Structures are given as structure tokens and as C-alpha cells.
């Protein structure tokens, strides 16, 4: 029975990540039609997306506390409810002011829900390899939504002549997810008896993430990594159009290629990350990402490598999250909340940084920041790896001492 419940829980999480990808891509595709429908300036449109991002930061920050204090059920239900209310509110908003409120609800709800969706994985994983395998698959489904929905949403909006058709579909997905959270038996989702979580609770209680340089190493690496992923996703079409003089259609194809290889990498990660090793997988993917970006900025004729960068981005985020959640089993909610908040800060910061550099130096030179950021991520992960090895050795010694002298 528990195996079936675990499978259903993971399927629900996959559906949630797919829905997040659908929402993010639909928002981008619908933006021009929203702008004309509500008669917005570019600045006002930017405010809508900014309030959505700030809501996400708030939601992911408080969700860690909700998860640790009230459990996975409350976190998932609250997030799905707020997201559903926000998406329906966007559909029904007659003016800009109500749309701002609705986007704030969407951002806050998805921030809370994403912690609930990711929080399922440590609960149903029996060992670290299960953790990394499931996290890579889970985040791969975000990429599936990102690949499918730009085309699907654009087709729906073209057929209907309005942006609401795309949002009706994403609203239906989120309401379905909310109804599923109402009826799912979360109380039956608990760590397995074989899980290392149960075996290390006593010895890890003094290893709080707030006191651990390992945790802050993970947070730093993820913040900078998300600056790379989000910056490339936001600026790649513009880079191709203004630097390489391609059409917008060709620029969009580069972005689609980036996300296609990104998704393939994440979905395939379940088969090789645990075999190669989590840290080695990060080093391999990071090296591919660094090489592809460095060659591209040095030799402009090799722009096809910008799509290959998607493969380099694929497994870094979910693998770091998997390592961190297993490293602090008593504080999974807090760990996920802070890591995803840090990621959101990185996503917000990079657009301002690229905009400033492009204004001062030109967009071509601004793209030099990406290989520099990748190098920083690799160095951060290496330093954290060394610290994590020392932390694990200390825990193993404590476990042996506990076995010799039971508490």
C-alpha cells in the first residue's frame, strides 16, 4: 500500500512541476496581448512580472516554516489554493490594479506549492541515490512544461484571438492539482524505516543548517547558478537578434533548443547521476556549461553551443537540492525554503545586471558574465564538497559512538 501511495505522491509532484513550467511559459507568451488588452506601458507590464516574482520569494521563504511546522499536506494545499485563486483572478481582472493583486497571489502560491512539491521527494526516498534520481526527474518535468507550452499557448491564443485561452488551460491544471491535494492521503507519506533520515536524527540535531557553512555553500552556488539559467532563458533570443542579427523566430528556436536539451538532460539524470556520483555529475555538467559558453563568447560563429548549454544546466540545480535535503533531514522544509528563496533572488538580480552591462558595454560583452558565473559556481560547489566531506565524517563518527553508547 505504501509503495502505491509513494508513487501517487511522486506523480502528483511531477504534475505540479509540469504545471509550473506551463504557467511560466504561458505568462511570457501572453505578455504582448495582456499589454494591449489592458493598455499597459512596458514599465507597467514589468511591474506585473516583478510583483509575481516578489510573491514567489515571499511564498518560498515562509513555505519552509509551514512545511516544518504543519507538514507537507498544509504546505501543498495552501500553495495550490493561493495559486488557483491568483490564476482565476488574472482571468477575471477587469483592470491593471486587480491584475497586480492576482499576480501577487500567483507568485506567493507557486512559491509555497513548489516547496510542498519538492518536499515530497525526501519523504519517499530511502537513500541518497533515490533522492538525486527523483529530484532530476521532478525538475525535468518543469522542462517538459517549458517545451510544450510556448507552442500550445501560442496556438490557443492565435485560434481564440485573446490571451485568456492560455490562462484558462493553466488555471484548469492548477485547480486540478488543488483538488488532488485535498483528497491525497498525505498522512501515509512518511520516511521509510530504511531511510537514513531516521538513523541520523539524533546525531544531526546539532547540525542545524543555520550554523553550517555547508548549507550556505549550497545556497550561494544555487543563487549564482539560477542567475545563469534565468539570464540565458531571458536574454538568449534578444542576444541572437541584436548581436547576431537573426530573426526573432530563429532566436526563439535557439531558446527552444536550449530548453529541449535542458529537459533531456534532467530526465536522463535519473539513470546516470547516482552512478557517476552527485558531485561528479555537477562537475561534469558545469564543465560542459563553462566550455560551451566560453567558446561561444570567444568565437561568435559557434552560437549553436548556446543550445548545448541547456544540457550543461540540466542536472546542477536538482542535484544540489538533493544533496542539501539529504544533508539536513530534520530541516527539509527550512532547507528547501531558503534554497528556493535564494534561487529567486538570483533570478531577479541577473536581469538588472545584464541590463546594466548591456547598456554600458553592449550585449555581446555583457554575455561574458555567464562563463565567469559558471566558474564561480564550480568553485563554490568544490569548496562545499570539501566541507561536506568533513561534516559527513563527523556524523559517521557520531553514529558509531551512539551505537557503542546508546542514548
Short mmCIF file of C-alpha atoms in Angstrom, two decimals:
data_model
loop_
_atom_site.label_atom_id
_atom_site.label_comp_id
_atom_site.label_asym_id
_atom_site.label_seq_id
_atom_site.Cartn_x
_atom_site.Cartn_y
_atom_site.Cartn_z
CA UNK A 1 0.00 0.00 0.00
CA UNK A 2 2.79 2.43 0.95
CA UNK A 3 4.54 1.82 -2.40
CA UNK A 4 1.38 2.83 -4.27
CA UNK A 5 0.97 5.93 -2.11
CA UNK A 6 4.60 6.90 -2.74
CA UNK A 7 4.12 6.51 -6.49
CA UNK A 8 0.96 8.61 -6.41
CA UNK A 9 2.74 11.26 -4.32
CA UNK A 10 5.58 11.44 -6.82
CA UNK A 11 3.17 11.55 -9.76
CA UNK A 12 1.39 14.47 -8.07
CA UNK A 13 4.72 16.24 -7.70
CA UNK A 14 5.56 15.63 -11.37
CA UNK A 15 2.21 17.09 -12.37
CA UNK A 16 2.93 20.10 -10.16
CA UNK A 17 6.31 20.80 -11.76
CA UNK A 18 4.82 20.41 -15.24
CA UNK A 19 2.17 22.97 -14.26
CA UNK A 20 4.84 25.41 -13.03
CA UNK A 21 6.56 25.22 -16.42
CA UNK A 22 3.22 25.73 -18.17
CA UNK A 23 2.44 28.82 -16.06
CA UNK A 24 5.86 30.43 -16.60
CA UNK A 25 5.82 29.92 -20.37
CA UNK A 26 2.18 30.99 -20.79
CA UNK A 27 2.91 34.22 -18.92
CA UNK A 28 5.66 35.09 -21.38
CA UNK A 29 3.64 34.21 -24.47
CA UNK A 30 0.58 36.12 -23.22
CA UNK A 31 2.52 39.27 -22.27
CA UNK A 32 2.10 41.21 -25.56
CA UNK A 33 -1.66 40.51 -25.66
CA UNK A 34 -2.04 41.43 -21.98
CA UNK A 35 -0.21 44.65 -22.65
CA UNK A 36 -2.53 45.65 -25.47
CA UNK A 37 -5.67 44.38 -23.73
CA UNK A 38 -5.07 46.35 -20.52
CA UNK A 39 -3.35 49.25 -22.36
CA UNK A 40 -0.13 48.93 -20.36
CA UNK A 41 3.26 50.51 -20.83
CA UNK A 42 6.38 48.35 -20.77
CA UNK A 43 7.04 49.63 -17.26
CA UNK A 44 3.59 48.56 -16.04
CA UNK A 45 4.00 45.15 -17.65
CA UNK A 46 7.35 44.84 -15.90
CA UNK A 47 5.68 45.66 -12.58
CA UNK A 48 3.22 42.80 -13.09
CA UNK A 49 6.03 40.30 -13.53
CA UNK A 50 8.05 41.83 -10.70
CA UNK A 51 5.15 41.51 -8.23
CA UNK A 52 4.79 37.89 -9.33
CA UNK A 53 8.50 37.28 -8.60
CA UNK A 54 8.35 39.07 -5.25
CA UNK A 55 5.31 36.98 -4.32
CA UNK A 56 7.30 33.86 -5.18
CA UNK A 57 10.14 34.98 -2.91
CA UNK A 58 7.70 35.56 -0.05
CA UNK A 59 5.94 32.25 -0.64
CA UNK A 60 9.08 30.13 -0.84
CA UNK A 61 10.52 31.84 2.25
CA UNK A 62 7.51 31.19 4.51
CA UNK A 63 6.84 27.75 2.99
CA UNK A 64 9.86 26.24 4.72
CA UNK A 65 8.38 27.21 8.09
CA UNK A 66 4.93 25.94 7.04
CA UNK A 67 6.40 22.59 5.95
CA UNK A 68 8.40 22.08 9.14
CA UNK A 69 5.60 23.34 11.43
CA UNK A 70 2.41 21.99 9.83
CA UNK A 71 3.59 19.33 7.41
CA UNK A 72 3.55 18.60 3.69
CA UNK A 73 -0.25 18.47 3.46
CA UNK A 74 -0.82 22.03 4.71
CA UNK A 75 2.00 23.38 2.54
CA UNK A 76 0.72 21.74 -0.65
CA UNK A 77 -2.95 22.62 -0.10
CA UNK A 78 -2.25 26.24 0.83
CA UNK A 79 0.03 26.75 -2.16
CA UNK A 80 -2.37 25.15 -4.64
CA UNK A 81 -5.30 27.17 -3.26
CA UNK A 82 -3.48 30.52 -3.47
CA UNK A 83 -2.20 29.70 -6.98
CA UNK A 84 -5.69 28.73 -8.19
CA UNK A 85 -7.21 31.90 -6.75
CA UNK A 86 -4.50 34.00 -8.37
CA UNK A 87 -4.78 32.43 -11.84
CA UNK A 88 -8.58 32.74 -11.83
CA UNK A 89 -8.16 36.31 -10.59
CA UNK A 90 -5.87 37.11 -13.53
CA UNK A 91 -8.51 35.76 -15.91
CA UNK A 92 -11.26 37.83 -14.34
CA UNK A 93 -9.30 41.04 -13.73
CA UNK A 94 -11.03 43.97 -15.45
CA UNK A 95 -8.16 46.36 -14.79
CA UNK A 96 -4.46 46.66 -14.03
CA UNK A 97 -4.84 47.10 -10.26
CA UNK A 98 -6.70 43.83 -9.74
CA UNK A 99 -4.29 42.08 -12.08
CA UNK A 100 -1.41 43.21 -9.82
CA UNK A 101 -3.12 41.65 -6.79
CA UNK A 102 -3.82 38.45 -8.72
CA UNK A 103 -0.22 38.13 -9.91
CA UNK A 104 0.92 38.56 -6.30
CA UNK A 105 -1.35 35.64 -5.33
CA UNK A 106 0.01 33.51 -8.17
CA UNK A 107 3.61 34.21 -7.17
CA UNK A 108 3.04 33.57 -3.46
CA UNK A 109 1.02 30.42 -4.13
CA UNK A 110 3.53 28.89 -6.52
CA UNK A 111 6.34 29.70 -4.08
CA UNK A 112 4.57 27.82 -1.28
CA UNK A 113 3.43 24.99 -3.52
CA UNK A 114 6.86 24.44 -5.06
CA UNK A 115 8.31 23.75 -1.61
CA UNK A 116 5.48 21.26 -0.98
CA UNK A 117 6.03 19.59 -4.34
CA UNK A 118 9.79 19.28 -3.76
CA UNK A 119 9.32 18.30 -0.12
CA UNK A 120 7.70 15.03 -1.20
CA UNK A 121 10.97 13.67 -2.58
CA UNK A 122 12.97 13.39 0.69
CA UNK A 123 9.95 11.77 2.37
CA UNK A 124 9.65 8.94 -0.15
CA UNK A 125 13.37 8.40 -0.82
CA UNK A 126 15.16 5.64 1.06
CA UNK A 127 18.74 6.61 0.21
CA UNK A 128 20.72 9.49 -1.37
CA UNK A 129 20.69 7.91 -4.84
CA UNK A 130 16.87 7.82 -4.73
CA UNK A 131 16.89 11.48 -3.74
CA UNK A 132 19.04 12.67 -6.66
CA UNK A 133 17.25 10.41 -9.16
CA UNK A 134 13.82 11.68 -8.19
CA UNK A 135 14.84 15.34 -7.98
CA UNK A 136 16.29 15.22 -11.50
CA UNK A 137 13.15 13.58 -12.86
CA UNK A 138 10.95 16.03 -10.95
CA UNK A 139 12.70 19.11 -12.30
CA UNK A 140 12.83 17.53 -15.73
CA UNK A 141 9.04 17.78 -15.83
CA UNK A 142 9.33 21.54 -15.35
CA UNK A 143 11.31 21.50 -18.58
CA UNK A 144 8.60 19.42 -20.27
CA UNK A 145 6.09 22.15 -19.47
CA UNK A 146 8.55 24.77 -20.76
CA UNK A 147 8.98 22.92 -24.06
CA UNK A 148 5.30 22.17 -24.70
CA UNK A 149 3.51 25.30 -23.55
CA UNK A 150 5.10 28.08 -25.61
CA UNK A 151 3.80 26.36 -28.74
CA UNK A 152 0.49 25.22 -27.22
CA UNK A 153 -0.31 28.57 -25.59
CA UNK A 154 0.58 30.50 -28.74
CA UNK A 155 -1.68 28.20 -30.82
CA UNK A 156 -4.61 28.61 -28.40
CA UNK A 157 -4.23 32.39 -28.32
CA UNK A 158 -3.96 32.55 -32.10
CA UNK A 159 -7.13 30.49 -32.51
CA UNK A 160 -9.12 32.45 -29.94
CA UNK A 161 -7.65 35.90 -30.58
CA UNK A 162 -7.14 36.60 -26.85
CA UNK A 163 -4.64 35.77 -24.10
CA UNK A 164 -7.27 34.33 -21.75
CA UNK A 165 -7.42 30.98 -23.58
CA UNK A 166 -3.88 30.10 -22.48
CA UNK A 167 -4.63 31.11 -18.90
CA UNK A 168 -7.84 29.08 -18.86
CA UNK A 169 -5.76 26.00 -19.55
CA UNK A 170 -3.13 26.73 -16.87
CA UNK A 171 -5.93 27.60 -14.41
CA UNK A 172 -7.58 24.25 -15.12
CA UNK A 173 -4.28 22.45 -14.47
CA UNK A 174 -3.80 24.25 -11.15
CA UNK A 175 -7.39 23.70 -9.97
CA UNK A 176 -7.00 20.01 -10.82
CA UNK A 177 -3.83 19.95 -8.74
CA UNK A 178 -5.60 21.67 -5.84
CA UNK A 179 -8.43 19.12 -5.88
CA UNK A 180 -5.87 16.33 -5.92
CA UNK A 181 -4.15 17.75 -2.82
CA UNK A 182 -7.50 17.81 -0.99
CA UNK A 183 -8.03 14.08 -1.43
CA UNK A 184 -4.47 12.75 -1.34
CA UNK A 185 -3.60 10.84 1.91
CA UNK A 186 -0.51 12.81 2.89
CA UNK A 187 -0.51 11.22 6.37
CA UNK A 188 0.62 7.97 4.75
CA UNK A 189 3.70 9.64 3.26
CA UNK A 190 6.45 9.23 5.86
CA UNK A 191 10.14 8.34 5.76
CA UNK A 192 10.79 4.66 5.18
CA UNK A 193 12.11 2.60 8.07
CA UNK A 194 15.23 2.03 5.99
CA UNK A 195 15.65 5.72 5.39
CA UNK A 196 18.88 7.30 6.65
CA UNK A 197 16.68 10.13 7.91
CA UNK A 198 15.55 8.01 10.84
CA UNK A 199 19.02 6.66 11.51
CA UNK A 200 20.63 10.08 11.81
CA UNK A 201 18.01 12.18 13.58
CA UNK A 202 19.78 12.09 16.93
CA UNK A 203 23.19 12.95 15.58
CA UNK A 204 22.05 15.64 13.15
CA UNK A 205 20.04 17.71 15.57
CA UNK A 206 23.16 19.67 16.50
CA UNK A 207 23.97 20.15 12.79
CA UNK A 208 21.46 22.94 12.14
CA UNK A 209 21.61 24.39 8.63
CA UNK A 210 21.79 27.91 10.07
CA UNK A 211 25.10 27.03 11.74
CA UNK A 212 26.56 25.10 8.84
CA UNK A 213 28.88 26.60 6.22
CA UNK A 214 27.86 23.66 4.00
CA UNK A 215 24.30 24.96 3.84
CA UNK A 216 25.42 28.48 2.92
CA UNK A 217 27.72 26.99 0.30
CA UNK A 218 24.74 25.26 -1.28
CA UNK A 219 22.68 28.48 -1.12
CA UNK A 220 25.48 30.53 -2.73
CA UNK A 221 26.01 28.01 -5.52
CA UNK A 222 22.27 27.84 -6.31
CA UNK A 223 21.83 31.62 -6.26
CA UNK A 224 24.58 32.11 -8.82
CA UNK A 225 23.54 29.06 -10.87
CA UNK A 226 19.99 30.40 -11.23
CA UNK A 227 21.44 33.70 -12.41
CA UNK A 228 22.96 31.73 -15.30
CA UNK A 229 19.89 29.67 -16.18
CA UNK A 230 17.40 32.52 -15.81
CA UNK A 231 19.68 35.02 -17.57
CA UNK A 232 20.16 32.77 -20.59
CA UNK A 233 16.44 31.99 -20.78
CA UNK A 234 15.54 35.70 -20.60
CA UNK A 235 18.21 37.17 -22.86
CA UNK A 236 19.05 34.44 -25.39
CA UNK A 237 16.50 35.48 -28.08
CA UNK A 238 17.44 39.15 -27.65
CA UNK A 239 21.15 38.26 -27.89
CA UNK A 240 20.60 36.38 -31.14
CA UNK A 241 18.52 39.19 -32.67
CA UNK A 242 20.68 42.18 -31.69
CA UNK A 243 24.18 40.66 -31.72
CA UNK A 244 23.92 38.06 -34.49
CA UNK A 245 21.17 39.80 -36.50
CA UNK A 246 18.87 36.78 -36.68
CA UNK A 247 15.10 36.96 -36.88
CA UNK A 248 13.03 36.67 -33.70
CA UNK A 249 11.82 33.28 -34.96
CA UNK A 250 15.41 31.99 -35.14
CA UNK A 251 16.13 33.47 -31.70
CA UNK A 252 13.11 31.63 -30.31
CA UNK A 253 14.32 28.39 -31.90
CA UNK A 254 17.61 28.77 -30.02
CA UNK A 255 15.65 29.12 -26.78
CA UNK A 256 13.55 26.06 -27.65
CA UNK A 257 16.74 24.11 -28.39
CA UNK A 258 18.21 25.23 -25.07
CA UNK A 259 15.16 24.01 -23.14
CA UNK A 260 14.92 20.79 -25.17
CA UNK A 261 18.47 19.72 -24.25
CA UNK A 262 17.91 21.06 -20.73
CA UNK A 263 14.86 18.79 -20.35
CA UNK A 264 16.56 15.77 -21.92
CA UNK A 265 19.46 16.18 -19.51
CA UNK A 266 17.24 16.35 -16.46
CA UNK A 267 15.04 13.42 -17.46
CA UNK A 268 18.10 11.29 -18.26
CA UNK A 269 19.75 12.30 -14.98
CA UNK A 270 17.81 9.63 -13.11
CA UNK A 271 19.84 6.99 -14.97
CA UNK A 272 23.39 8.33 -14.54
CA UNK A 273 23.70 10.91 -11.76
CA UNK A 274 23.60 8.37 -8.91
CA UNK A 275 26.02 6.07 -10.77
CA UNK A 276 28.57 8.75 -11.54
CA UNK A 277 28.10 10.40 -8.15
CA UNK A 278 26.25 13.59 -7.29
CA UNK A 279 29.24 15.92 -7.01
CA UNK A 280 30.96 14.41 -10.06
CA UNK A 281 27.77 14.91 -12.05
CA UNK A 282 27.72 18.59 -11.08
CA UNK A 283 31.37 18.98 -12.11
CA UNK A 284 30.72 17.24 -15.45
CA UNK A 285 27.63 19.31 -16.25
CA UNK A 286 29.27 22.52 -15.06
CA UNK A 287 32.35 21.86 -17.19
CA UNK A 288 30.16 21.33 -20.27
CA UNK A 289 28.29 24.55 -19.47
CA UNK A 290 31.52 26.51 -18.95
CA UNK A 291 33.09 25.19 -22.15
CA UNK A 292 30.03 25.86 -24.33
CA UNK A 293 29.60 29.43 -23.04
CA UNK A 294 33.31 30.25 -23.15
CA UNK A 295 33.70 29.05 -26.74
CA UNK A 296 30.56 30.93 -27.80
CA UNK A 297 31.67 34.31 -26.43
CA UNK A 298 35.20 33.83 -27.84
CA UNK A 299 34.09 32.57 -31.26
CA UNK A 300 30.73 34.12 -32.27
CA UNK A 301 30.26 31.67 -35.16
CA UNK A 302 29.70 28.84 -32.65
CA UNK A 303 26.32 30.08 -31.39
CA UNK A 304 24.86 26.57 -31.67
CA UNK A 305 26.73 25.86 -28.43
CA UNK A 306 24.24 28.14 -26.66
CA UNK A 307 21.73 25.33 -27.09
CA UNK A 308 24.28 22.81 -25.78
CA UNK A 309 24.48 25.00 -22.68
CA UNK A 310 20.99 23.73 -21.87
CA UNK A 311 22.44 20.24 -21.36
CA UNK A 312 25.08 21.76 -19.09
CA UNK A 313 22.40 23.46 -17.00
CA UNK A 314 20.30 20.31 -16.71
CA UNK A 315 21.31 18.45 -13.56
CA UNK A 316 23.04 21.11 -11.45
CA UNK A 317 20.00 22.59 -9.66
CA UNK A 318 18.12 19.38 -8.76
CA UNK A 319 21.32 17.57 -7.74
CA UNK A 320 22.39 20.36 -5.36
CA UNK A 321 18.86 20.39 -3.89
CA UNK A 322 19.03 16.60 -3.45
CA UNK A 323 22.39 16.77 -1.64
CA UNK A 324 21.22 19.60 0.62
CA UNK A 325 17.89 17.99 1.56
CA UNK A 326 19.65 14.75 2.48
CA UNK A 327 22.35 16.60 4.40
CA UNK A 328 19.81 18.18 6.78
CA UNK A 329 16.98 15.62 7.17
CA UNK A 330 15.45 17.29 10.23
CA UNK A 331 15.11 20.65 8.49
CA UNK A 332 13.97 19.76 4.97
CA UNK A 333 11.33 22.49 4.90
CA UNK A 334 13.73 25.19 6.04
CA UNK A 335 16.44 24.00 3.65
CA UNK A 336 14.13 23.93 0.63
CA UNK A 337 12.55 27.26 1.55
CA UNK A 338 15.86 29.11 1.86
CA UNK A 339 17.40 27.47 -1.21
CA UNK A 340 14.43 28.33 -3.42
CA UNK A 341 14.29 31.86 -1.99
CA UNK A 342 17.99 32.28 -2.78
CA UNK A 343 17.30 30.99 -6.30
CA UNK A 344 14.51 33.54 -6.70
CA UNK A 345 16.85 36.35 -5.63
CA UNK A 346 19.36 35.24 -8.26
CA UNK A 347 16.66 35.24 -10.91
CA UNK A 348 15.63 38.79 -10.01
CA UNK A 349 19.20 40.09 -9.83
CA UNK A 350 20.53 38.84 -13.16
CA UNK A 351 18.12 40.83 -15.34
CA UNK A 352 19.22 44.07 -13.71
CA UNK A 353 22.89 43.12 -14.02
CA UNK A 354 22.64 42.14 -17.70
CA UNK A 355 20.61 45.26 -18.46
CA UNK A 356 23.26 47.47 -16.85
CA UNK A 357 26.19 45.72 -18.54
CA UNK A 358 24.47 45.74 -21.94
CA UNK A 359 23.80 49.46 -21.61
CA UNK A 360 27.37 50.27 -20.60
CA UNK A 361 29.35 47.74 -22.67
CA UNK A 362 26.97 46.27 -25.24
CA UNK A 363 25.07 42.99 -25.12
CA UNK A 364 27.87 40.95 -26.71
CA UNK A 365 30.35 41.89 -23.96
CA UNK A 366 27.64 41.54 -21.29
CA UNK A 367 27.40 37.82 -22.11
CA UNK A 368 30.96 37.36 -20.79
CA UNK A 369 29.42 37.38 -17.33
CA UNK A 370 27.94 33.91 -17.89
CA UNK A 371 31.19 31.88 -18.12
CA UNK A 372 32.51 33.87 -15.15
CA UNK A 373 29.42 32.94 -13.13
CA UNK A 374 29.78 29.27 -14.11
CA UNK A 375 33.37 29.28 -12.88
CA UNK A 376 32.18 30.78 -9.60
CA UNK A 377 29.52 28.05 -9.23
CA UNK A 378 32.08 25.29 -9.80
CA UNK A 379 34.44 26.79 -7.22
CA UNK A 380 31.55 27.18 -4.73
CA UNK A 381 30.49 23.57 -5.20
CA UNK A 382 34.10 22.38 -4.83
CA UNK A 383 34.52 24.27 -1.55
CA UNK A 384 31.16 23.00 -0.30
CA UNK A 385 32.10 19.44 -1.32
CA UNK A 386 35.22 19.57 0.83
CA UNK A 387 33.27 20.95 3.79
CA UNK A 388 30.51 18.38 3.28
CA UNK A 389 33.02 15.53 3.38
CA UNK A 390 34.24 16.77 6.77
CA UNK A 391 30.65 17.09 8.01
CA UNK A 392 29.77 13.56 6.87
CA UNK A 393 32.87 12.13 8.56
CA UNK A 394 31.86 13.81 11.82
CA UNK A 395 28.32 12.38 11.56
CA UNK A 396 29.60 8.87 10.83
CA UNK A 397 31.84 9.03 13.89
CA UNK A 398 28.89 10.26 15.97
CA UNK A 399 26.74 7.37 14.71
CA UNK A 400 29.42 4.87 15.72
CA UNK A 401 29.68 6.48 19.14
CA UNK A 402 25.88 6.34 19.50
CA UNK A 403 25.90 2.64 18.60
CA UNK A 404 28.58 1.95 21.22
CA UNK A 405 26.92 4.11 23.87
CA UNK A 406 23.14 4.19 23.31
CA UNK A 407 21.35 7.38 24.34
#
